[in-house]
CSV table of C-alpha atoms in Angstrom, one decimal:
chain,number,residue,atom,x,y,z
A,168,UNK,CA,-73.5,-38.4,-29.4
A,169,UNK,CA,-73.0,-39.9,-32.8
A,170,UNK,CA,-75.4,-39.3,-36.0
A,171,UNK,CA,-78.2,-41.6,-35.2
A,172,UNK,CA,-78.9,-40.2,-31.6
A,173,UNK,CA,-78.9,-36.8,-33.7
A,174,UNK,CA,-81.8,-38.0,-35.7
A,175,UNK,CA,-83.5,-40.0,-32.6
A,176,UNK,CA,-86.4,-38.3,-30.7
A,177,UNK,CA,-85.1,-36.3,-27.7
A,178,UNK,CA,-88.1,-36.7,-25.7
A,179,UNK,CA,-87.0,-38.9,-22.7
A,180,UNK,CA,-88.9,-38.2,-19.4
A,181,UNK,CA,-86.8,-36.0,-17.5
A,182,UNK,CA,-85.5,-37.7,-14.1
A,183,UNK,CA,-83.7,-34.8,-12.7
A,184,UNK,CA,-87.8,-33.6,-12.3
A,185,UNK,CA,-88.6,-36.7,-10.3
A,186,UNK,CA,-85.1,-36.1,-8.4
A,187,UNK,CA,-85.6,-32.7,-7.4
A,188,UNK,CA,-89.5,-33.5,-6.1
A,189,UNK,CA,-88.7,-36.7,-4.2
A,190,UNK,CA,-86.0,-34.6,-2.5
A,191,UNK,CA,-88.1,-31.9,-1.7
A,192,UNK,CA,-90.4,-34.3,0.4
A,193,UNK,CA,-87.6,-36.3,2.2
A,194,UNK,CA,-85.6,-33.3,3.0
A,195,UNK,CA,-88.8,-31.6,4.7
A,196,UNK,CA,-89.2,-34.2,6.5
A,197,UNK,CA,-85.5,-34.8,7.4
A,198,UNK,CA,-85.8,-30.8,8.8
A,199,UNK,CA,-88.9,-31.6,10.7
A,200,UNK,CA,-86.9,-34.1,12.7
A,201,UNK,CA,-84.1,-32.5,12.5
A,202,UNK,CA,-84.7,-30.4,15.8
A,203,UNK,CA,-87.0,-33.4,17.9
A,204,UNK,CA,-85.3,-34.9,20.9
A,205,UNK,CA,-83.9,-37.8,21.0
A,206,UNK,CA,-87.3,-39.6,22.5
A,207,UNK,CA,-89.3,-38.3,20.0
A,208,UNK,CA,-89.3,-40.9,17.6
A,209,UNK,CA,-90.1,-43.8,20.3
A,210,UNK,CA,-92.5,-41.4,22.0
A,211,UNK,CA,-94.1,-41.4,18.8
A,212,UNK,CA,-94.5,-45.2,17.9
A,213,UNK,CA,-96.1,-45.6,21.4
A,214,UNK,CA,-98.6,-43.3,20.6
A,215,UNK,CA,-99.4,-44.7,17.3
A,216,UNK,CA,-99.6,-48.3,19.2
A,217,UNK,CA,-102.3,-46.5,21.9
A,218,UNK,CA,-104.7,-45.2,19.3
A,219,UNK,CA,-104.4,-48.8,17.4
A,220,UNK,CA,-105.5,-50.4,21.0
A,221,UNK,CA,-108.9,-48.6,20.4
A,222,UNK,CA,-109.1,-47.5,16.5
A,223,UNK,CA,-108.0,-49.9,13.5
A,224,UNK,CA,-105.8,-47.3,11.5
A,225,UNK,CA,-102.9,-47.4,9.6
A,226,UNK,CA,-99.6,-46.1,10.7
A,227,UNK,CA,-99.4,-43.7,8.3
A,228,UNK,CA,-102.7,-41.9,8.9
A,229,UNK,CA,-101.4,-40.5,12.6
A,230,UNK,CA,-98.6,-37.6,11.4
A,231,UNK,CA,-97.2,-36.5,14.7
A,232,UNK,CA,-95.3,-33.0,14.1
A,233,UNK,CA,-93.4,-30.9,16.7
A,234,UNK,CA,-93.4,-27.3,16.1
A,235,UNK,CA,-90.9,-24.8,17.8
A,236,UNK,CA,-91.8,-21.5,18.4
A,237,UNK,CA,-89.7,-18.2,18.7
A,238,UNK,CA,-90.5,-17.6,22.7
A,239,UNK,CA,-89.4,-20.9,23.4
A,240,UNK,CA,-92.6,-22.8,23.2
A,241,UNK,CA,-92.9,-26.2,21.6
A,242,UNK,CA,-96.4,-27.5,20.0
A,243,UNK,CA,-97.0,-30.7,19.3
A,244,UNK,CA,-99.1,-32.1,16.7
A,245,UNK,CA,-100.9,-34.7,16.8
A,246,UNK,CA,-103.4,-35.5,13.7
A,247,UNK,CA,-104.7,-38.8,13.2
A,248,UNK,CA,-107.3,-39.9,9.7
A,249,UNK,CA,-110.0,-42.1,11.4
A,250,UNK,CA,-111.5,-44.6,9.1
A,251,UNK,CA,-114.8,-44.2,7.8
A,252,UNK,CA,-117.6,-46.7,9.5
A,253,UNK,CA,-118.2,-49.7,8.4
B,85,UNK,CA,-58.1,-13.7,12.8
B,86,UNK,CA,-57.0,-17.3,12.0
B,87,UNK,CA,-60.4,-18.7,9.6
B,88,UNK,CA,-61.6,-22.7,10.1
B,89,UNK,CA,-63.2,-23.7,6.9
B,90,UNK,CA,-64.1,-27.7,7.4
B,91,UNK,CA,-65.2,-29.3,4.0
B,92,UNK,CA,-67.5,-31.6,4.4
B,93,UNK,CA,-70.6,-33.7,2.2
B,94,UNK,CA,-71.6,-36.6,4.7
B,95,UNK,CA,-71.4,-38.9,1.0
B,96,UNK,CA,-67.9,-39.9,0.7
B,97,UNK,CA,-66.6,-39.7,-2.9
B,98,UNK,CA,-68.0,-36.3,-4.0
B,99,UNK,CA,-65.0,-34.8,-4.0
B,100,UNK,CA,-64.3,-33.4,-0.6
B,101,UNK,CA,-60.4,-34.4,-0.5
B,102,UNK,CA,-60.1,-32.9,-4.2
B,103,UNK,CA,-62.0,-30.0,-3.3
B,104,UNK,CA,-60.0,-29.2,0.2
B,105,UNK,CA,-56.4,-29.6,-1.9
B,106,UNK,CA,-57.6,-27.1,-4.2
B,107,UNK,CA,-59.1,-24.3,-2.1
B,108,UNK,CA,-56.2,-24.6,0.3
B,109,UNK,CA,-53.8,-24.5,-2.8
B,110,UNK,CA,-55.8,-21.5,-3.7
B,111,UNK,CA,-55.3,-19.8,-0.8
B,112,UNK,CA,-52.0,-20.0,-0.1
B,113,UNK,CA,-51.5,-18.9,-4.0
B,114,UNK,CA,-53.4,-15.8,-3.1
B,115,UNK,CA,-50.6,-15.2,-0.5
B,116,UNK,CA,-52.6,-16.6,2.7
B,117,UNK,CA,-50.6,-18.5,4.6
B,118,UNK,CA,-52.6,-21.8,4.6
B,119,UNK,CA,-52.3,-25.1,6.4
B,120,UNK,CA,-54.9,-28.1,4.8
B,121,UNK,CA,-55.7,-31.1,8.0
B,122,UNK,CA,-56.2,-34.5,6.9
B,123,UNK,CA,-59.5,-35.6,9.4
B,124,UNK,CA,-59.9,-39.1,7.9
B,125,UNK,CA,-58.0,-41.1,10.5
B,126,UNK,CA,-57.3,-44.4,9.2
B,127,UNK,CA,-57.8,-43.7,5.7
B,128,UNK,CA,-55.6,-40.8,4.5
B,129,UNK,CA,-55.4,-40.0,1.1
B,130,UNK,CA,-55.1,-36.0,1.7
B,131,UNK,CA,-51.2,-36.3,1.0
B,132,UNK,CA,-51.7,-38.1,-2.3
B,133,UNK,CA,-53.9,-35.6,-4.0
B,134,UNK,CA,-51.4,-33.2,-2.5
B,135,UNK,CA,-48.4,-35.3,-3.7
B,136,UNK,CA,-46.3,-35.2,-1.1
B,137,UNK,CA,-47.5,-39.3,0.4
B,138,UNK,CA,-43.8,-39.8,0.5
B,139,UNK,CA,-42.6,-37.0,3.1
B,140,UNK,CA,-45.1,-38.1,5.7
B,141,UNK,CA,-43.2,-38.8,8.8
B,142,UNK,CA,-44.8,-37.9,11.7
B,143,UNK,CA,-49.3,-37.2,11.7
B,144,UNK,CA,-51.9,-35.4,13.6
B,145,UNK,CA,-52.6,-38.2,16.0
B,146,UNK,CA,-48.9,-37.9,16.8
B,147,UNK,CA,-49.4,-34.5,17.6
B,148,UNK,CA,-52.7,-34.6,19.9
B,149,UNK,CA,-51.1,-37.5,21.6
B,150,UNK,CA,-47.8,-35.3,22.2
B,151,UNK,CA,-45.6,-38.2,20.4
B,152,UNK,CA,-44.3,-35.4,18.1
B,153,UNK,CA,-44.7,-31.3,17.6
B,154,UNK,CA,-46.5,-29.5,15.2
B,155,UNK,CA,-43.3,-28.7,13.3
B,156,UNK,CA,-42.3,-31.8,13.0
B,157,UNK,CA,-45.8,-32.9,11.4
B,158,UNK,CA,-46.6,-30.5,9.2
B,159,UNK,CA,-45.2,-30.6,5.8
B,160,UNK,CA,-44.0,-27.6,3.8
B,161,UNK,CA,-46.0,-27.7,0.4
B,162,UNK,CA,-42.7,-27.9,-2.2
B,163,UNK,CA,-44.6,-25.8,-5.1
B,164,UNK,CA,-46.0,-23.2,-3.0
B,165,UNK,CA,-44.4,-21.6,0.2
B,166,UNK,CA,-47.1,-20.8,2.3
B,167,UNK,CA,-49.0,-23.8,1.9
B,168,UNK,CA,-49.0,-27.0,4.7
B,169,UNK,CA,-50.0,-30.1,5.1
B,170,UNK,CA,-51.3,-32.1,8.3
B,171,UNK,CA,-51.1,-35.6,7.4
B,172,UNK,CA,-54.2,-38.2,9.3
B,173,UNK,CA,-52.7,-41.6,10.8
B,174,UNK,CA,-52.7,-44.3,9.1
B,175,UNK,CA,-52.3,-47.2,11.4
B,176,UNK,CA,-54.9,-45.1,14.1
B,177,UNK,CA,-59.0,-45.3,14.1
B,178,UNK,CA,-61.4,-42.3,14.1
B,179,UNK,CA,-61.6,-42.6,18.3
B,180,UNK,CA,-58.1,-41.0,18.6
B,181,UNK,CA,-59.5,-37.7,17.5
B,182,UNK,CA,-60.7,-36.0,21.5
B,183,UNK,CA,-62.3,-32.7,21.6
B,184,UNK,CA,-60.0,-31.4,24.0
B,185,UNK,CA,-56.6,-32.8,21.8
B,186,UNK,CA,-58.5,-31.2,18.0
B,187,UNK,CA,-59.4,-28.1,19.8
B,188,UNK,CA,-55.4,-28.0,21.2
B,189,UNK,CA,-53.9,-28.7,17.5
B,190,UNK,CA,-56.0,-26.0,16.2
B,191,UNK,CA,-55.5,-23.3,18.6
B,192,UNK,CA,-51.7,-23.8,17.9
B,193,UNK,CA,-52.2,-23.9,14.3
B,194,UNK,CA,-54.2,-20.7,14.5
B,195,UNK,CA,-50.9,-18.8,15.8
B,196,UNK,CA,-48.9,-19.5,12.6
B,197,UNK,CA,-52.0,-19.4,10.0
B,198,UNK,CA,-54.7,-17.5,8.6
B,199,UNK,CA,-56.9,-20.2,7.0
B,200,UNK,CA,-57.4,-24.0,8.1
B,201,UNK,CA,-59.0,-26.1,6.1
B,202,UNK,CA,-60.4,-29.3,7.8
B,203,UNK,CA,-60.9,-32.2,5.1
B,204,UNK,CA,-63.6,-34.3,6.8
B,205,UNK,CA,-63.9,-38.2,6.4
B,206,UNK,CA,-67.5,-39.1,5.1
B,207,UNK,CA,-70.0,-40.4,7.3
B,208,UNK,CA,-71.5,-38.5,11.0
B,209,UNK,CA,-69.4,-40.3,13.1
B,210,UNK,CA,-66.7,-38.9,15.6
B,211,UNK,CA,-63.6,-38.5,12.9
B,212,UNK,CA,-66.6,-36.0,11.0
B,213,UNK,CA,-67.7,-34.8,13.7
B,214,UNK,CA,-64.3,-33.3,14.7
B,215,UNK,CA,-63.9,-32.0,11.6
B,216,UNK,CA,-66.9,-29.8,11.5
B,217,UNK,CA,-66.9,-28.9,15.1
B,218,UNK,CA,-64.6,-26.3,15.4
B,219,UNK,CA,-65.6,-24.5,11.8
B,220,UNK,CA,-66.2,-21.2,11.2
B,221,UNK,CA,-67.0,-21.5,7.8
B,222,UNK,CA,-68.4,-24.8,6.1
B,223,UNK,CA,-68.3,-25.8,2.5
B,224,UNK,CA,-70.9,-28.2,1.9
B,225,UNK,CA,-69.7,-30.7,-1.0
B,226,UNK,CA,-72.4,-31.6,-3.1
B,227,UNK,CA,-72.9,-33.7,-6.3
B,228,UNK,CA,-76.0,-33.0,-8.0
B,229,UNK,CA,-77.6,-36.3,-7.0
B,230,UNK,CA,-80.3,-37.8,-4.6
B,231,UNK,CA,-78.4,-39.2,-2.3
B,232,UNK,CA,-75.5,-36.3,-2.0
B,233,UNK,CA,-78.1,-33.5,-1.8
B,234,UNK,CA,-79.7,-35.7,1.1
B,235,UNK,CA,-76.4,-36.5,3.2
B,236,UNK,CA,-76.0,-32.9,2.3
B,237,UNK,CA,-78.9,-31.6,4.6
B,238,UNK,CA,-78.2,-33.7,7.2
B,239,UNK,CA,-74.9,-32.3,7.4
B,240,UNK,CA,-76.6,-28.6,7.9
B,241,UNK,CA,-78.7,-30.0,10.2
B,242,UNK,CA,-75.4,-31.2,12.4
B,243,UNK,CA,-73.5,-27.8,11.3
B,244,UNK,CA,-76.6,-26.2,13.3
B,245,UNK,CA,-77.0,-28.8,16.0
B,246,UNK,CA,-73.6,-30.1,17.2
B,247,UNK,CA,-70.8,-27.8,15.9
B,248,UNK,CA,-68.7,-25.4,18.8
B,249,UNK,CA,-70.5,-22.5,18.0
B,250,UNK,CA,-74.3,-23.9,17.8
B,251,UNK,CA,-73.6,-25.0,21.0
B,252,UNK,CA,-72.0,-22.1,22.6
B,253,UNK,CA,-74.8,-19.8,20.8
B,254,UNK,CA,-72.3,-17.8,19.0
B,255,UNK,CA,-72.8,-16.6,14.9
B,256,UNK,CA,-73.9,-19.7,13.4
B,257,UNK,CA,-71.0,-21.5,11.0
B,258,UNK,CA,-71.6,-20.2,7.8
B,259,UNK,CA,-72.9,-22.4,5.2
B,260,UNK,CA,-72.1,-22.4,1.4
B,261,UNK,CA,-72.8,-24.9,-1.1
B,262,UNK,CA,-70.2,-26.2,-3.4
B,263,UNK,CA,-71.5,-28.6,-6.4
B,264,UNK,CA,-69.0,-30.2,-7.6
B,265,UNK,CA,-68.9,-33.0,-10.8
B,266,UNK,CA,-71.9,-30.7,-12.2
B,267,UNK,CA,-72.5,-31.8,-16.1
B,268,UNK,CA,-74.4,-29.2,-17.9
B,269,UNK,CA,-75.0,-31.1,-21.0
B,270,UNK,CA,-77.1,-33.8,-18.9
B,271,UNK,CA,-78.7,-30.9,-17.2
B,272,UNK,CA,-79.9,-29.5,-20.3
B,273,UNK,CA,-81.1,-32.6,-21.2
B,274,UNK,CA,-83.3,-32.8,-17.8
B,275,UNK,CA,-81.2,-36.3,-16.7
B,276,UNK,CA,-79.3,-34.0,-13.9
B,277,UNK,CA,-80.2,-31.8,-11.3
B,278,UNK,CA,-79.2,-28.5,-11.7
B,279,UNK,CA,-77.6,-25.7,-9.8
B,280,UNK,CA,-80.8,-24.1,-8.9
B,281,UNK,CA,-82.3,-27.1,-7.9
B,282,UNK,CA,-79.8,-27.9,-5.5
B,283,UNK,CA,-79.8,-24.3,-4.5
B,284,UNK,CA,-83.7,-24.3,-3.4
B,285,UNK,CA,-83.6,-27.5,-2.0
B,286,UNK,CA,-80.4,-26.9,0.4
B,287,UNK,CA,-81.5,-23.3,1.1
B,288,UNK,CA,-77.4,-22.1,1.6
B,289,UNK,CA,-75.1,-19.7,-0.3
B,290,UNK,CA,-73.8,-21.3,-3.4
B,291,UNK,CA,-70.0,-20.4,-3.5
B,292,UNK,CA,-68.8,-22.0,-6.6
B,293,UNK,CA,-70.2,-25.0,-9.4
B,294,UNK,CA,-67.2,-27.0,-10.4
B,295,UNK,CA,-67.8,-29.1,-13.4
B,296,UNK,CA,-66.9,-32.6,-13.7
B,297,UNK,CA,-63.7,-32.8,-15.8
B,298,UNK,CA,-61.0,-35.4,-17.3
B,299,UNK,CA,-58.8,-32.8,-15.2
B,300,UNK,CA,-59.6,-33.7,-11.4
B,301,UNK,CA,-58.4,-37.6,-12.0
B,302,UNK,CA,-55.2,-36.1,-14.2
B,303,UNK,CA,-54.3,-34.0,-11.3
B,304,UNK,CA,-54.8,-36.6,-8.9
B,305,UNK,CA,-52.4,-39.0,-11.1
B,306,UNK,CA,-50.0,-36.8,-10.6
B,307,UNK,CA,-50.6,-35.5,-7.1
B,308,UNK,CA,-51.0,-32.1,-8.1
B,309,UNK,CA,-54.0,-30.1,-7.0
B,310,UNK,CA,-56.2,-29.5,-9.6
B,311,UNK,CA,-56.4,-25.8,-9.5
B,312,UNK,CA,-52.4,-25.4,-10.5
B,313,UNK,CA,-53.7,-26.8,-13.8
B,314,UNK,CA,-54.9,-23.1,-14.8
B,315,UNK,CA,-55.8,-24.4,-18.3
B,316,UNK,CA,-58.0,-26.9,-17.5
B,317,UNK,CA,-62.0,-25.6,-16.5
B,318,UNK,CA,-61.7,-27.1,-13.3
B,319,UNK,CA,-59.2,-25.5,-12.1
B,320,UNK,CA,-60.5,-22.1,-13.6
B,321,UNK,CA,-63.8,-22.6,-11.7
B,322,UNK,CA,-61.8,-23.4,-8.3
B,323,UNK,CA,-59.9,-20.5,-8.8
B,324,UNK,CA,-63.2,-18.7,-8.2
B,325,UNK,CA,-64.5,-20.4,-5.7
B,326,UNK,CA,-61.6,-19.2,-3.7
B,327,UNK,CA,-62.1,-15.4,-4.9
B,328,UNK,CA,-65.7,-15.5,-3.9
B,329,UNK,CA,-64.4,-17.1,-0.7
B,330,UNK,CA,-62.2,-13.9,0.3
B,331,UNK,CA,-65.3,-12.2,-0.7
B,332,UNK,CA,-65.0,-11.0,-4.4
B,333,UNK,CA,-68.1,-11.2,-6.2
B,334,UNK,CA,-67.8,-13.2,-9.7
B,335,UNK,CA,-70.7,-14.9,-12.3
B,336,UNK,CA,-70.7,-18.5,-12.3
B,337,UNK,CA,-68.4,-20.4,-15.4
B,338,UNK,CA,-68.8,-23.9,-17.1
B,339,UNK,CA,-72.5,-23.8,-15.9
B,340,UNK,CA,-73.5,-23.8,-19.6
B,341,UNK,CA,-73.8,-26.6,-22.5
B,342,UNK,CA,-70.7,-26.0,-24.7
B,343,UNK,CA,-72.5,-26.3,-28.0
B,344,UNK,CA,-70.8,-28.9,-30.1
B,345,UNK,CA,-69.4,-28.5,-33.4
B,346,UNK,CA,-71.5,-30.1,-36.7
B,347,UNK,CA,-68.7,-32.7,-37.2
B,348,UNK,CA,-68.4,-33.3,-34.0
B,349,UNK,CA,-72.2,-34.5,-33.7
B,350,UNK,CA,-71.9,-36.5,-36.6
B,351,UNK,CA,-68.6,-38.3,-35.8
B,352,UNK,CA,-69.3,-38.5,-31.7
B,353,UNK,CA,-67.2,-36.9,-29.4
């Protein structure tokens, strides 16, 4: 911190924004995994690969969530974007 | 009722060695008698920071492998008398640490002492995984960084998963955050995340913000745990992360910009 970054303009984008959002989103997802078995991820890919047999879509269209429940009950999620007609 | 406190980060280098010298010192200042395990098999560096690398004779893997006895292995802390140390091996890897030999160390230690503190190697893998498993209490070391606050979670997520009492279905460990090498002056500035960030984001207990400080590597030169150095604000801010740890309630220090001087800003610091 000398005299001429005293006079300079402060305004540099903040980073530690960026940071905190990025992490947000990767740590959400971390804790959605967090809890699968051990299958899950495989079990997923082949799924994604079944629907591409039939429907051209990218991978990252199909989000494939488990949800646990209190009473022991595990949803899972399947939700796949299907591209418009061509 | 003996306390397991493991100190763990999954990032290596945040200051989980630093941070486990100084809360054990802490303790055992507070009149606890207080024995601090080297985990990181193969890489120990625990009797450095707590200067006493020269009066290592015998280790923990000598212990769990019945080569020596606890007595014999533990070293009597020279500054403060209820303080120990359990040196790792050296010459051993990470795979000499067994459930069954960990678990056997720390039931004896628990006869002799009220707190031990576990000072995990980085990384998930078995020498980490030893570390954490048998914890009541973890202290989740944290620099206020991407990758840190990251590792961090994934740490929870094992604390909740694959420690003794997740898997028995006992009281969960308890969690608490402690961010260490935290720069306010960079926070203002909105180049660092700060203390709340990393509180919302990791979702646990904060138990004490340590700021980074010429102090830690001066202690470390000298092999003396930074929170004897009761001047420096390291050491201050350890000293109350050990108070709130026996439950005192404090506000948080060093967590502000220290406003410099007109001179200061004209000459640099």
């Amino acid at each position: 911190m000398s005299l001429l970054d005293y006079f300079k303009s402060s305004k540099k984008p903040a980073t530690a924004v960026t940071a905190k959002e990025r992490l947000q989103i990767i740590v959400a997802h971390q804790r959605g995994e967090r809890d699968a078995p051990d299958y899950f991820p495989q079990m997923k890919q082949e799924i994604i690969e079944v629907i591409k047999k039939y429907v051209h879509i990218d991978p990252e269209q199909v989000s494939v969530q488990l949800d646990k429940n209190d009473n022991k009950l595990s949803v899972l999620e399947l939700n796949v974007t299907l591209p418009e007609k061509s | 009722m003996t306390q397991i406190i493991v100190v763990t980060s999954g990032k290596g280098g945040v200051g989980k060695t630093t941070s486990s010298a100084a809360i054990a010192t802490g303790l055992a200042l507070k009149g606890h008698k207080t024995v601090v395990v080297d985990f990181d098999i193969g890489l120990r560096n625990l009797d450095l920071i707590m200067g006493c690398e020269r009066r290592v004779v015998y280790d923990f893997v000598n212990v769990i492998n019945g080569e020596a006895n606890l007595n014999q292995a533990l070293i009597k802390d020279k500054r403060c008398p209820n303080l120990f140390v359990l040196p790792a091996s050296q010459t051993r890897d990470k795979d000499a640490l067994t459930k069954e030999g960990v678990g056997k160390v720390l039931d004896d230690l628990a006869k002799d002492f009220e707190f031990i503190i576990c000072d995990s190697p980085a990384g998930i893998e078995t020498g980490a995984m030893m570390a954490l498993y048998f914890a009541d209490v973890a202290i989740v070391t944290t620099n206020p960084e991407v990758s840190s606050v990251r590792d961090s979670d994934r740490i929870l997520g094992m604390l909740q998963s694959k420690s003794k009492r997740a898997e028995e279905g006992l009281e969960p460990v308890k969690e608490y955050l402690l961010l260490t090498r935290y720069s306010p002056a960079r926070v203002t500035t909105g180049e660092m995340l700060s203390v709340e960030d990393v509180e919302e984001i990791l979702a646990i207990p904060l138990i004490g913000v340590i700021p980074e400080s010429q102090a830690v590597l001066k202690a470390s030169n000298s092999g003396v745990p930074v929170i004897m150095d009761q001047e420096s604000d390291a050491g201050k801010a350890y000293s109350d992360s050990v108070d709130r740890l026996l439950g005192e309630e404090l506000p948080l220090r060093f967590v502000t910009e220290q406003k410099k001087g007109f001179l200061k800003r004209i000459f640099g610091s």
